[in-house]
Amino acid sequence: MVAPYPLMLLSLAVGLGALQLPVLPRVFQVICAASGMALIVFLALRSVDSLNRPAPPHWVSRALVLTGVILLILIPALITAFQWQTRQLSPLCQREHVTIDGRIDGLVQRLPGPRNIHRLHIRVGQLEPRRCAGPRRIRVYLDTHRLGLREEAQADEGAGDGSPLPIKDLKPGSRIRFEAVLRQPRGMVNPAALDGEKGFLVAGIHAVGSLRSVSAVDPSLDGIFAIKARIDRLRAAVSSSLRNRVSGRVGALLAALAVGDRRFMTAETWSRLRMYGLTHLMVVSGLHISMIAVPGWYFGAALGRIGTALMGRGSATPFLAPSCAMLFAGSYAFLSGMALPAQRALLMLSLLMLPRSLGRNVKATEMLPIAAMALFLLNPVSLLAASFWLTLGAVGLLLWFTSWRGRSSWLRDLWDAQGYMLLAMLPLGLFWFQEAGSIGAVVNLVAVPLTTFLVVPLLLCAVVLAPLWYALADHLLEWAAIVLATLWSALEYWEPMLGPWGVLRVSPGNVQLFLALFGVVILALPRFPGRIFSVGLLLVPLSIPDSRGDDFVELLFFDVGQGTAVLLRQRDKALLYDTGGGPVGGPSVASRTIVPALQSMGIRELDTLIISHDDRDHDAGEGDVARMASPQQLRRAVVSGSTGEACRLGGSQRFSPGVTLRFLSQHLPGDSDNNGSCVILISIHGRKFLLPGDIDSAREREILRYWGQDLTADVLLAGHHGSGSSSSRLWLRSLAPEVLIVTAGHGNRFGHPAQRVLDSAAASDIVLLNTALRGAISFRVFPDGRMKCRTLRHRKAAFWRRGDFQRDCRPP
């Protein structure tokens, strides 16, 4: 018998490694390689036998079992990854107008902000022209104002033909024909930030784009997706009813708990939940689904007793309890939209209940390897997602804890298990997300029982009873809302008192994580000597600072799309020039790029924040950055009121020994916002970096005339993201930089960088690096003046990353 746990971990590790390869191997190559391995093992054993040193016969079976399990992991993972790769939009069809006929998959989401932009997922039935066909599932964005769509259906009878299409007609499962501009799914690449392209792979998105016109919508349902579409429409109706009955944040939270509809939860709501470590409560997962299975079990057991009383002990009633538990849990999972966490929870529960329904008593520990394999088969590329390993780790640690527990009351067991899991998941959460609620363990001890055993049962009873007994359902909903509102008010009250210490922001390395998990394992052992010291190992990620290379100064150009953000840091000192873009009223790009990077670097405070000028692609993330790392000093082109200090021509600032800033320009009366940008020259141990904001060629000439021939730069940021109105030949020739950096969005509608800028850089033999193609770009300058440059996009040569593998900043 092959040990199941090492076999499970080894096979999953092999699958994870295969998905990290720069080029996917063909399935037949994997089969041949695995078969060759098995053959080599078999022949080696035979040769040992021929030397009269008989090997145990079970070695052969172990080798064959190991090979089979590895193949079971590798083949589905590689097939899924290969299908995603082959279904990508052709590069020749990027930014081209295409006509799509498909069906809306899932709920339509309205993005925050005043522009009324909606996000839809489409299962493509037909795509024209045929040479662009390939994508099967796409994500598109719809601007209702630009397309002239109505938010509500018109009430008058004459609003039928020729009137704009109401958004409410865009229902889950509706067939829709539209014209769109598509592009390949591409994400920004920054330190410690989520990998956007990997996210598209795990979600199975083959193209993204924007709708240009909608020609027809048919809400009728047919085909294999009709059942799922009807469930999604029911979810949308229940969500709308709950939010109409209970307004505000509490209504949005109730909708998330009842039907998994998190579309109306604001960024502020998520921020507060993260601060207290409560985000898991708003995801319908194992905690909620297991709770719903409990009344189902008792209901089935009661039916079983009735059946036994009526039909005798020989009746087949023992299966009723686990079957009803699965029915209750499955109904809730489907009502919540069967998101990936709900699928995993339902699958794990099914594997535990199935043997019981067949009259067999199987230990949960024996089912974990099978459950891990089943979780993998749900979505083979989910091996790349942190949620897969968090789910597997949480279940494994819980089983480890319960296996060492003695007999005690169920209430004591529940309390101890919850406390253990909160401590156990702390290092895992810090490792993957670089943050955790500082008092999350204490808050969860109160919030989890309240939500799980009070709010959710009352809420689901209200949903079920609403069509049958509306008055009672309304009272149940009101009670659930009161409990949740009380809890939310308490969280809101304590938030200002916690301040910046409400969230632990640490980025533990592999060694710290291993020591912390070792402490978690020891903590569960009841008779282990010195068990109390394992708590110290749990705190290792918080007590050992991550080395940040104290011997160099780093200048990091973030990949923020069509925007600018540059970080200067050394040890615990940091200066940020601009904060990237973002939609008005919506989440900024900084919240998912700059903020995670600052968290991973342990930067809680900025020495200086410089906003080059007031424009959305430069200052949209100012609020998010300031909340995470408040600046001691704020400088900007134009000061309104008493906020900050204006950039002054000729001003200078000492950042650290050997590192200085000089302001080369300032906003003058009559200047446009772009020409009034703060232009700064950063000198680092003799190396010079020039950041010009969005100035044009006219202001470039003025700066050159003022500062004369002494003005040079080793690295130059292209003005206005590489616009043709900036980075003139005179500017480039006079400054004579080695490297020209362009911070622009991939496939942006402005055509940045302009061909004129590319030609000028090539004519001056300047290396041009574009964050859209290279990801974030880092320059490290050492005290002796050595400078090392690296780009982040292709340092990890995984197959889902687009472009050629490039480890450093040399031109391809």
GROMACS .gro file of N, CA and C in nm, residues 105 115 141 173 181 183 321 328 331 354 366 377 581 623 678:
model
   45
  105ASP      N    1  -2.339   3.456  -1.902
  105ASP     CA    2  -2.306   3.354  -1.802
  105ASP      C    3  -2.292   3.421  -1.666
  115ARG      N    4  -2.009   5.614  -1.406
  115ARG     CA    5  -2.019   5.594  -1.550
  115ARG      C    6  -2.115   5.482  -1.590
  141TYR      N    7  -1.715   4.457  -2.114
  141TYR     CA    8  -1.762   4.570  -2.035
  141TYR      C    9  -1.855   4.653  -2.121
  173GLY      N   10  -2.826   3.391  -1.877
  173GLY     CA   11  -2.875   3.295  -1.973
  173GLY      C   12  -2.935   3.354  -2.098
  181VAL      N   13  -1.499   4.506  -2.929
  181VAL     CA   14  -1.355   4.509  -2.958
  181VAL      C   15  -1.288   4.425  -2.850
  183ARG      N   16  -0.949   4.190  -2.688
  183ARG     CA   17  -0.804   4.180  -2.677
  183ARG      C   18  -0.770   4.057  -2.593
  321ALA      N   19  -3.053   1.014   0.659
  321ALA     CA   20  -2.987   1.125   0.728
  321ALA      C   21  -2.876   1.186   0.642
  328PHE      N   22  -2.991   1.941   0.169
  328PHE     CA   23  -2.994   2.075   0.226
  328PHE      C   24  -2.869   2.154   0.185
  331SER      N   25  -2.867   2.236  -0.191
  331SER     CA   26  -2.962   2.342  -0.227
  331SER      C   27  -2.904   2.479  -0.196
  354LEU      N   28  -2.107   1.021   0.163
  354LEU     CA   29  -2.136   0.908   0.074
  354LEU      C   30  -2.113   0.773   0.141
  366GLU      N   31  -0.907   0.938   0.626
  366GLU     CA   32  -0.886   0.849   0.513
  366GLU      C   33  -0.942   0.907   0.384
  377LEU      N   34  -0.970   1.779  -0.965
  377LEU     CA   35  -1.040   1.748  -1.090
  377LEU      C   36  -1.152   1.847  -1.120
  581GLY      N   37  -0.356   5.529  -1.203
  581GLY     CA   38  -0.489   5.575  -1.241
  581GLY      C   39  -0.601   5.494  -1.179
  623GLY      N   40  -0.558   5.838  -0.234
  623GLY     CA   41  -0.630   5.803  -0.111
  623GLY      C   42  -0.596   5.664  -0.061
  678CYS      N   43   0.538   6.840  -1.187
  678CYS     CA   44   0.662   6.842  -1.110
  678CYS      C   45   0.764   6.755  -1.183
   0.00000   0.00000   0.00000
